[in-house]
Coordinates of C-alpha atoms in Angstrom, one line a residue:
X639 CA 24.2 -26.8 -21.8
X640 CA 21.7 -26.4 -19.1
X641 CA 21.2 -23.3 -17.5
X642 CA 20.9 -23.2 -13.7
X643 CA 18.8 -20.4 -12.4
X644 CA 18.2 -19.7 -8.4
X645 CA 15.3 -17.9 -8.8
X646 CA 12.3 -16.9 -10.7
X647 CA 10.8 -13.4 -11.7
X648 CA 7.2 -13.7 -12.5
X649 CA 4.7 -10.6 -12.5
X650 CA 1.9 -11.0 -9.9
X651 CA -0.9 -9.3 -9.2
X652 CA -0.9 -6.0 -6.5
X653 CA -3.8 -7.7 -4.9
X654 CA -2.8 -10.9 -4.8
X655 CA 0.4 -10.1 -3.6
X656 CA -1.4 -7.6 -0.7
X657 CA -3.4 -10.8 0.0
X658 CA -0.4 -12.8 1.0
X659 CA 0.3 -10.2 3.5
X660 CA -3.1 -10.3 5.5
X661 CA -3.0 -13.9 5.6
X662 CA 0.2 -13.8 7.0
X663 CA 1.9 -16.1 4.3
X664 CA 4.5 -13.1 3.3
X665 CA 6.5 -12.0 6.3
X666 CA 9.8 -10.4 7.0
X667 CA 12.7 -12.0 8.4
X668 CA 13.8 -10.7 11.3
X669 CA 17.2 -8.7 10.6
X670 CA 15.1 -6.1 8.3
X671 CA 14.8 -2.9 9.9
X672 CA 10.9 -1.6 10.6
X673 CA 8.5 0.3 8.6
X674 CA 9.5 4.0 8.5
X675 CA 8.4 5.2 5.3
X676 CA 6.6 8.7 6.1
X677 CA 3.0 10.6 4.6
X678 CA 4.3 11.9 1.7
X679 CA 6.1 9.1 0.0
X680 CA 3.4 6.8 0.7
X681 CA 1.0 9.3 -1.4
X682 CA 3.4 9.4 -3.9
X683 CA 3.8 5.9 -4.3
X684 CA -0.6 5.7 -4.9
X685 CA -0.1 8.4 -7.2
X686 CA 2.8 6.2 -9.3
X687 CA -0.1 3.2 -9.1
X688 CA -2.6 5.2 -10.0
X689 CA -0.9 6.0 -13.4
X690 CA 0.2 2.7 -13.8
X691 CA 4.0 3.8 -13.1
X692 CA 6.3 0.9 -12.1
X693 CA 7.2 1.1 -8.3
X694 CA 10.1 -1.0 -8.9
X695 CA 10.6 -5.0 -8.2
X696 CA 9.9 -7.1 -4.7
X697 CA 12.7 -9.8 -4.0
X698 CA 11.2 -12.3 -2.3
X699 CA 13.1 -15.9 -0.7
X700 CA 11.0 -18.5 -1.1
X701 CA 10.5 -20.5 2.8
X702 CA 11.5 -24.3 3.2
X703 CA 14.8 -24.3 3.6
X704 CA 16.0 -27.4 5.7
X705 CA 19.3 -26.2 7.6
X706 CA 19.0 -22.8 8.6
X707 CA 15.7 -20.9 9.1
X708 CA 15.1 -16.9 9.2
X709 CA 13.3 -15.9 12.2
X710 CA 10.4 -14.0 11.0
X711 CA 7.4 -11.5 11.5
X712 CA 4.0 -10.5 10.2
X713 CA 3.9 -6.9 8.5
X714 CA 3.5 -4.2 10.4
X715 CA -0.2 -4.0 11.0
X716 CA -1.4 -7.3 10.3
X717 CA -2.7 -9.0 12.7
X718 CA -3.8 -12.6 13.1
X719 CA -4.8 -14.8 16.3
X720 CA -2.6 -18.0 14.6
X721 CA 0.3 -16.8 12.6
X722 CA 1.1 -19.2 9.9
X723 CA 4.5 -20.8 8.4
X724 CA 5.3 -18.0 6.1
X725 CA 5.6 -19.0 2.3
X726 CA 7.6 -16.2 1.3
X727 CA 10.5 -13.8 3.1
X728 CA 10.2 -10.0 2.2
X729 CA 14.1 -9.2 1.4
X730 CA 13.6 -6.0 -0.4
X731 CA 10.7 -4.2 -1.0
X732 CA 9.4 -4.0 2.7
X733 CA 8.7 -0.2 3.0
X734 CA 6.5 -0.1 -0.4
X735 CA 4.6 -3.7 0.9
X736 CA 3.8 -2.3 3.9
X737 CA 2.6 1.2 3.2
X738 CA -0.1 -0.5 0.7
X739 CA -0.9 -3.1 3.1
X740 CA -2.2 -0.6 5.7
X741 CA -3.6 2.2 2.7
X742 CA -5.3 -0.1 1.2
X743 CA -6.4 -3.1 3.0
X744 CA -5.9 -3.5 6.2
X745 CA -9.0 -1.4 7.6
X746 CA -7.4 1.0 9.9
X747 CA -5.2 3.9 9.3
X748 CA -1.8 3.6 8.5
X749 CA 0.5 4.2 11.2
X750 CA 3.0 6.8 9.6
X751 CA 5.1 10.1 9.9
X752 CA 5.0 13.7 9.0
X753 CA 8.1 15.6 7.9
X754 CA 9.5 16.0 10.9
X755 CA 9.3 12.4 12.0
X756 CA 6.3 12.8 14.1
X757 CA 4.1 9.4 14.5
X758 CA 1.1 9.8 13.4
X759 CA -1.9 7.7 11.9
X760 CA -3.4 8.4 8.6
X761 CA -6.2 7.4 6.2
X762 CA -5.6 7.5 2.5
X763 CA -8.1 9.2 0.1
X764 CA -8.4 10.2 -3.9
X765 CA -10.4 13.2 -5.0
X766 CA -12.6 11.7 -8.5
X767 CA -13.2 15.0 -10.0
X768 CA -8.9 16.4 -9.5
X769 CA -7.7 12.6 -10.3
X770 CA -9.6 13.2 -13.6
X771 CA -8.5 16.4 -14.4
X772 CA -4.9 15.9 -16.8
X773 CA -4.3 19.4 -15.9
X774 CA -3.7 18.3 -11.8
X775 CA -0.7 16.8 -10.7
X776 CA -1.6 13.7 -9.5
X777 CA 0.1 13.9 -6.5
X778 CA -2.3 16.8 -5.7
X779 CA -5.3 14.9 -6.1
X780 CA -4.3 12.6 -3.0
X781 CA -5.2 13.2 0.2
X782 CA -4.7 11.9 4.0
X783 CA -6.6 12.6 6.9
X784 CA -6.2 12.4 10.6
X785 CA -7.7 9.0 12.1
X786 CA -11.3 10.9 12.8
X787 CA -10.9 12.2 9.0
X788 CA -11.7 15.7 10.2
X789 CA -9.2 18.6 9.5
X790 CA -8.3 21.4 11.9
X791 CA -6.8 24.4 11.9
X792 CA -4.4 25.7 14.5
X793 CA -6.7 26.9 17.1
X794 CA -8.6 23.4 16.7
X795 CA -11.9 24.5 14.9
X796 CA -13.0 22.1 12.0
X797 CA -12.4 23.2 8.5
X798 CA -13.3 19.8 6.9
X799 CA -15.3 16.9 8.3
X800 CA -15.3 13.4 6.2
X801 CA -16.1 11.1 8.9
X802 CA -19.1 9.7 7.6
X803 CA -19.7 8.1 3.9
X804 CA -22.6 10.5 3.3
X805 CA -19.4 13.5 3.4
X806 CA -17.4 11.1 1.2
X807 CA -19.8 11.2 -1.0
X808 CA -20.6 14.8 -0.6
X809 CA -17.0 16.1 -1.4
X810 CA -16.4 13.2 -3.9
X811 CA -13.2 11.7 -1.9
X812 CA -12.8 7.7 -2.3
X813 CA -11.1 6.4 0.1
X814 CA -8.2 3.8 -1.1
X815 CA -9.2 1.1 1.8
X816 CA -12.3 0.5 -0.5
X817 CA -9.7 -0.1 -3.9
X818 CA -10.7 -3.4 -4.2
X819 CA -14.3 -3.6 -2.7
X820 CA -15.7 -0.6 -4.5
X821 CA -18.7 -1.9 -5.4
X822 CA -20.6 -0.7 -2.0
X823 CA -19.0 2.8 -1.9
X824 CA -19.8 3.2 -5.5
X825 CA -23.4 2.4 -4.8
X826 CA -23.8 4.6 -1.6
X827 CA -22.5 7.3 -3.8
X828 CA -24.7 6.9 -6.6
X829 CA -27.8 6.8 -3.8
X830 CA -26.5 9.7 -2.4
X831 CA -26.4 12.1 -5.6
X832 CA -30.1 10.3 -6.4
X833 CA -28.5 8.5 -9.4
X834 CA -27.7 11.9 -11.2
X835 CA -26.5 10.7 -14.7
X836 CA -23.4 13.2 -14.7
X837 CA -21.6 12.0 -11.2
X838 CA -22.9 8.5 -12.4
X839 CA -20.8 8.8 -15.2
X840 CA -17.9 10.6 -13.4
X841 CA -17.4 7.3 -11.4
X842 CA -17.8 5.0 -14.1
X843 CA -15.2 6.9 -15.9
X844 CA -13.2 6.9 -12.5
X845 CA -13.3 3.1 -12.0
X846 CA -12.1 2.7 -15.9
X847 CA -9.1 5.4 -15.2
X848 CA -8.0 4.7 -11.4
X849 CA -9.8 1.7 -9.8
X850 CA -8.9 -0.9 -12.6
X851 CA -5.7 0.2 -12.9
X852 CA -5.0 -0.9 -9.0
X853 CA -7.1 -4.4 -10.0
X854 CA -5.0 -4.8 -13.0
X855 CA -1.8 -3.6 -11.6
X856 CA 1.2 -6.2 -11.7
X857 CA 4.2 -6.3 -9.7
X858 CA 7.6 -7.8 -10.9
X859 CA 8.6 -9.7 -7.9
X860 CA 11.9 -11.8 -7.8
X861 CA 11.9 -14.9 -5.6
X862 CA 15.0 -16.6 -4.4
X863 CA 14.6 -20.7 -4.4
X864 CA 14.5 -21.7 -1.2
X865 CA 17.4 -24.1 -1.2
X866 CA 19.7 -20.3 -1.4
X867 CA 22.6 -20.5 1.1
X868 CA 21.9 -18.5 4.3
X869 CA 25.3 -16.7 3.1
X870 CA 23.7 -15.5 -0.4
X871 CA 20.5 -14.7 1.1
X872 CA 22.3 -12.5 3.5
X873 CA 24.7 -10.7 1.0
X874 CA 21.6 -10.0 -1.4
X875 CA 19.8 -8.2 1.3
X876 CA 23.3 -6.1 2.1
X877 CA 23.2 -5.3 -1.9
X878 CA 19.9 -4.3 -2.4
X879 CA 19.5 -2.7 1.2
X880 CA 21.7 0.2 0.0
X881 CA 18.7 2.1 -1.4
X882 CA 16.6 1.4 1.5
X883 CA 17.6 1.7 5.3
X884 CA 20.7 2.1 6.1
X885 CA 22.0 -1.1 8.5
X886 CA 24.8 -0.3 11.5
X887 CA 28.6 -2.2 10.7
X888 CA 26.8 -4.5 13.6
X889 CA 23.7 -5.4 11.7

């Protein structure tokens, strides 16, 4: 008896699959909501990573269907001067896709919200010595900072100021944008401390505990055939959408 099976479930890569993003080769169909995922989940979803806790499965519909075609969009932050024929159609995972795309590799802070639904832009950063420490939530060892990465207090006077590498270094914050090109932070940071053998070691035991675990990280991602029906495409995303945002009777 042969089995027939619409889809596939391989585990990929986190950056590879990040990659297909900023190229513009994974992109959303239309119909799905935007991104509204707000500061603290998105640290808490670094955190999980971090530790090398699953963050749950991507669905994916493989492109190429013949009769009917999706209308589609990039991500939410990517941004290309030609915008390709996507390969692959985000159908559930969008809000944990996107908050990595723009904390990790897209270069500019991530456009997000605070607790009270207030826009606001944010820059994503790991402190070595807490992220280190089994004793600290890990939660608590990951920060975000204003787009000018200085902290204020009420009346506006600076309290913090990280808006150089040099007070990167200094207060021993990484910043997630540099995940997966950490080879030229690492090395202004070692310059910076003069090559001291004790914060030499503390990032080489950081890059063994949290860097390699984002390079080595692998995401189960399901993806659809492309030959699905419009019909079953549609009433997988009304299944799995239940967990996510919430679509009007309309939509």
């Amino acid at each position: 008896m042969n089995i027939i099976k619409t889809f596939t479930s391989p585990d990929l890569p986190l950056g590879d699959v990040l990659n297909k993003v900023l190229e513009g080769k994974t992109q959303i169909p239309e119909f799905q909501r935007g991104w509204v995922w707000d500061d603290d989940r998105i640290k808490s979803l670094l955190a999980s990573i971090s530790l090398s806790y699953p963050i749950g499965a991507l669905m994916m519909l493989k492109d190429g269907q013949t009769k009917v075609r999706f209308k589609t969009r990039l991500v939410e932050g990517v941004e290309l001067a030609t915008i390709p024929h996507p390969e692959l159609l985000i159908l559930d995972g969008q809000q944990r896709l996107t908050s990595l795309f723009q904390a990790l590799i897209s270069g500019k802070p991530a456009d997000t919200r605070d607790i009270r639904g207030k826009s606001i832009k944010r820059w994503y950063y790991i402190d070595i010595e807490k992220a280190l420490n089994p004793a600290i939530d890990r939660e608590d060892a990951i920060i975000s900072l204003p787009e000018e990465k200085i902290l204020r207090n009420f009346r506006g006077e600076v309290i913090a100021d990280y808006s150089t590498p040099e007070k990167e270094y200094d207060a021993q914050l990484f910043p997630f944008r540099n995940i997966f090109s950490s080879s030229n932070w690492r090395a202004g940071f070692n310059k910076f401390h003069q090559y001291d053998g004790e914060k030499v070691a503390l990032f080489d035991r950081f890059e063994q505990e949290i860097i390699k675990r984002f390079e080595q990280y692998q995401v189960p991602v399901i993806q659809l055939e492309a030959e699905t029906p419009k019909e079953a495409v549609c009433q997988v995303f009304e299944k799995v959408n239940t967990g996510g945002v919430a679509l009007t009777v309309f939509e």
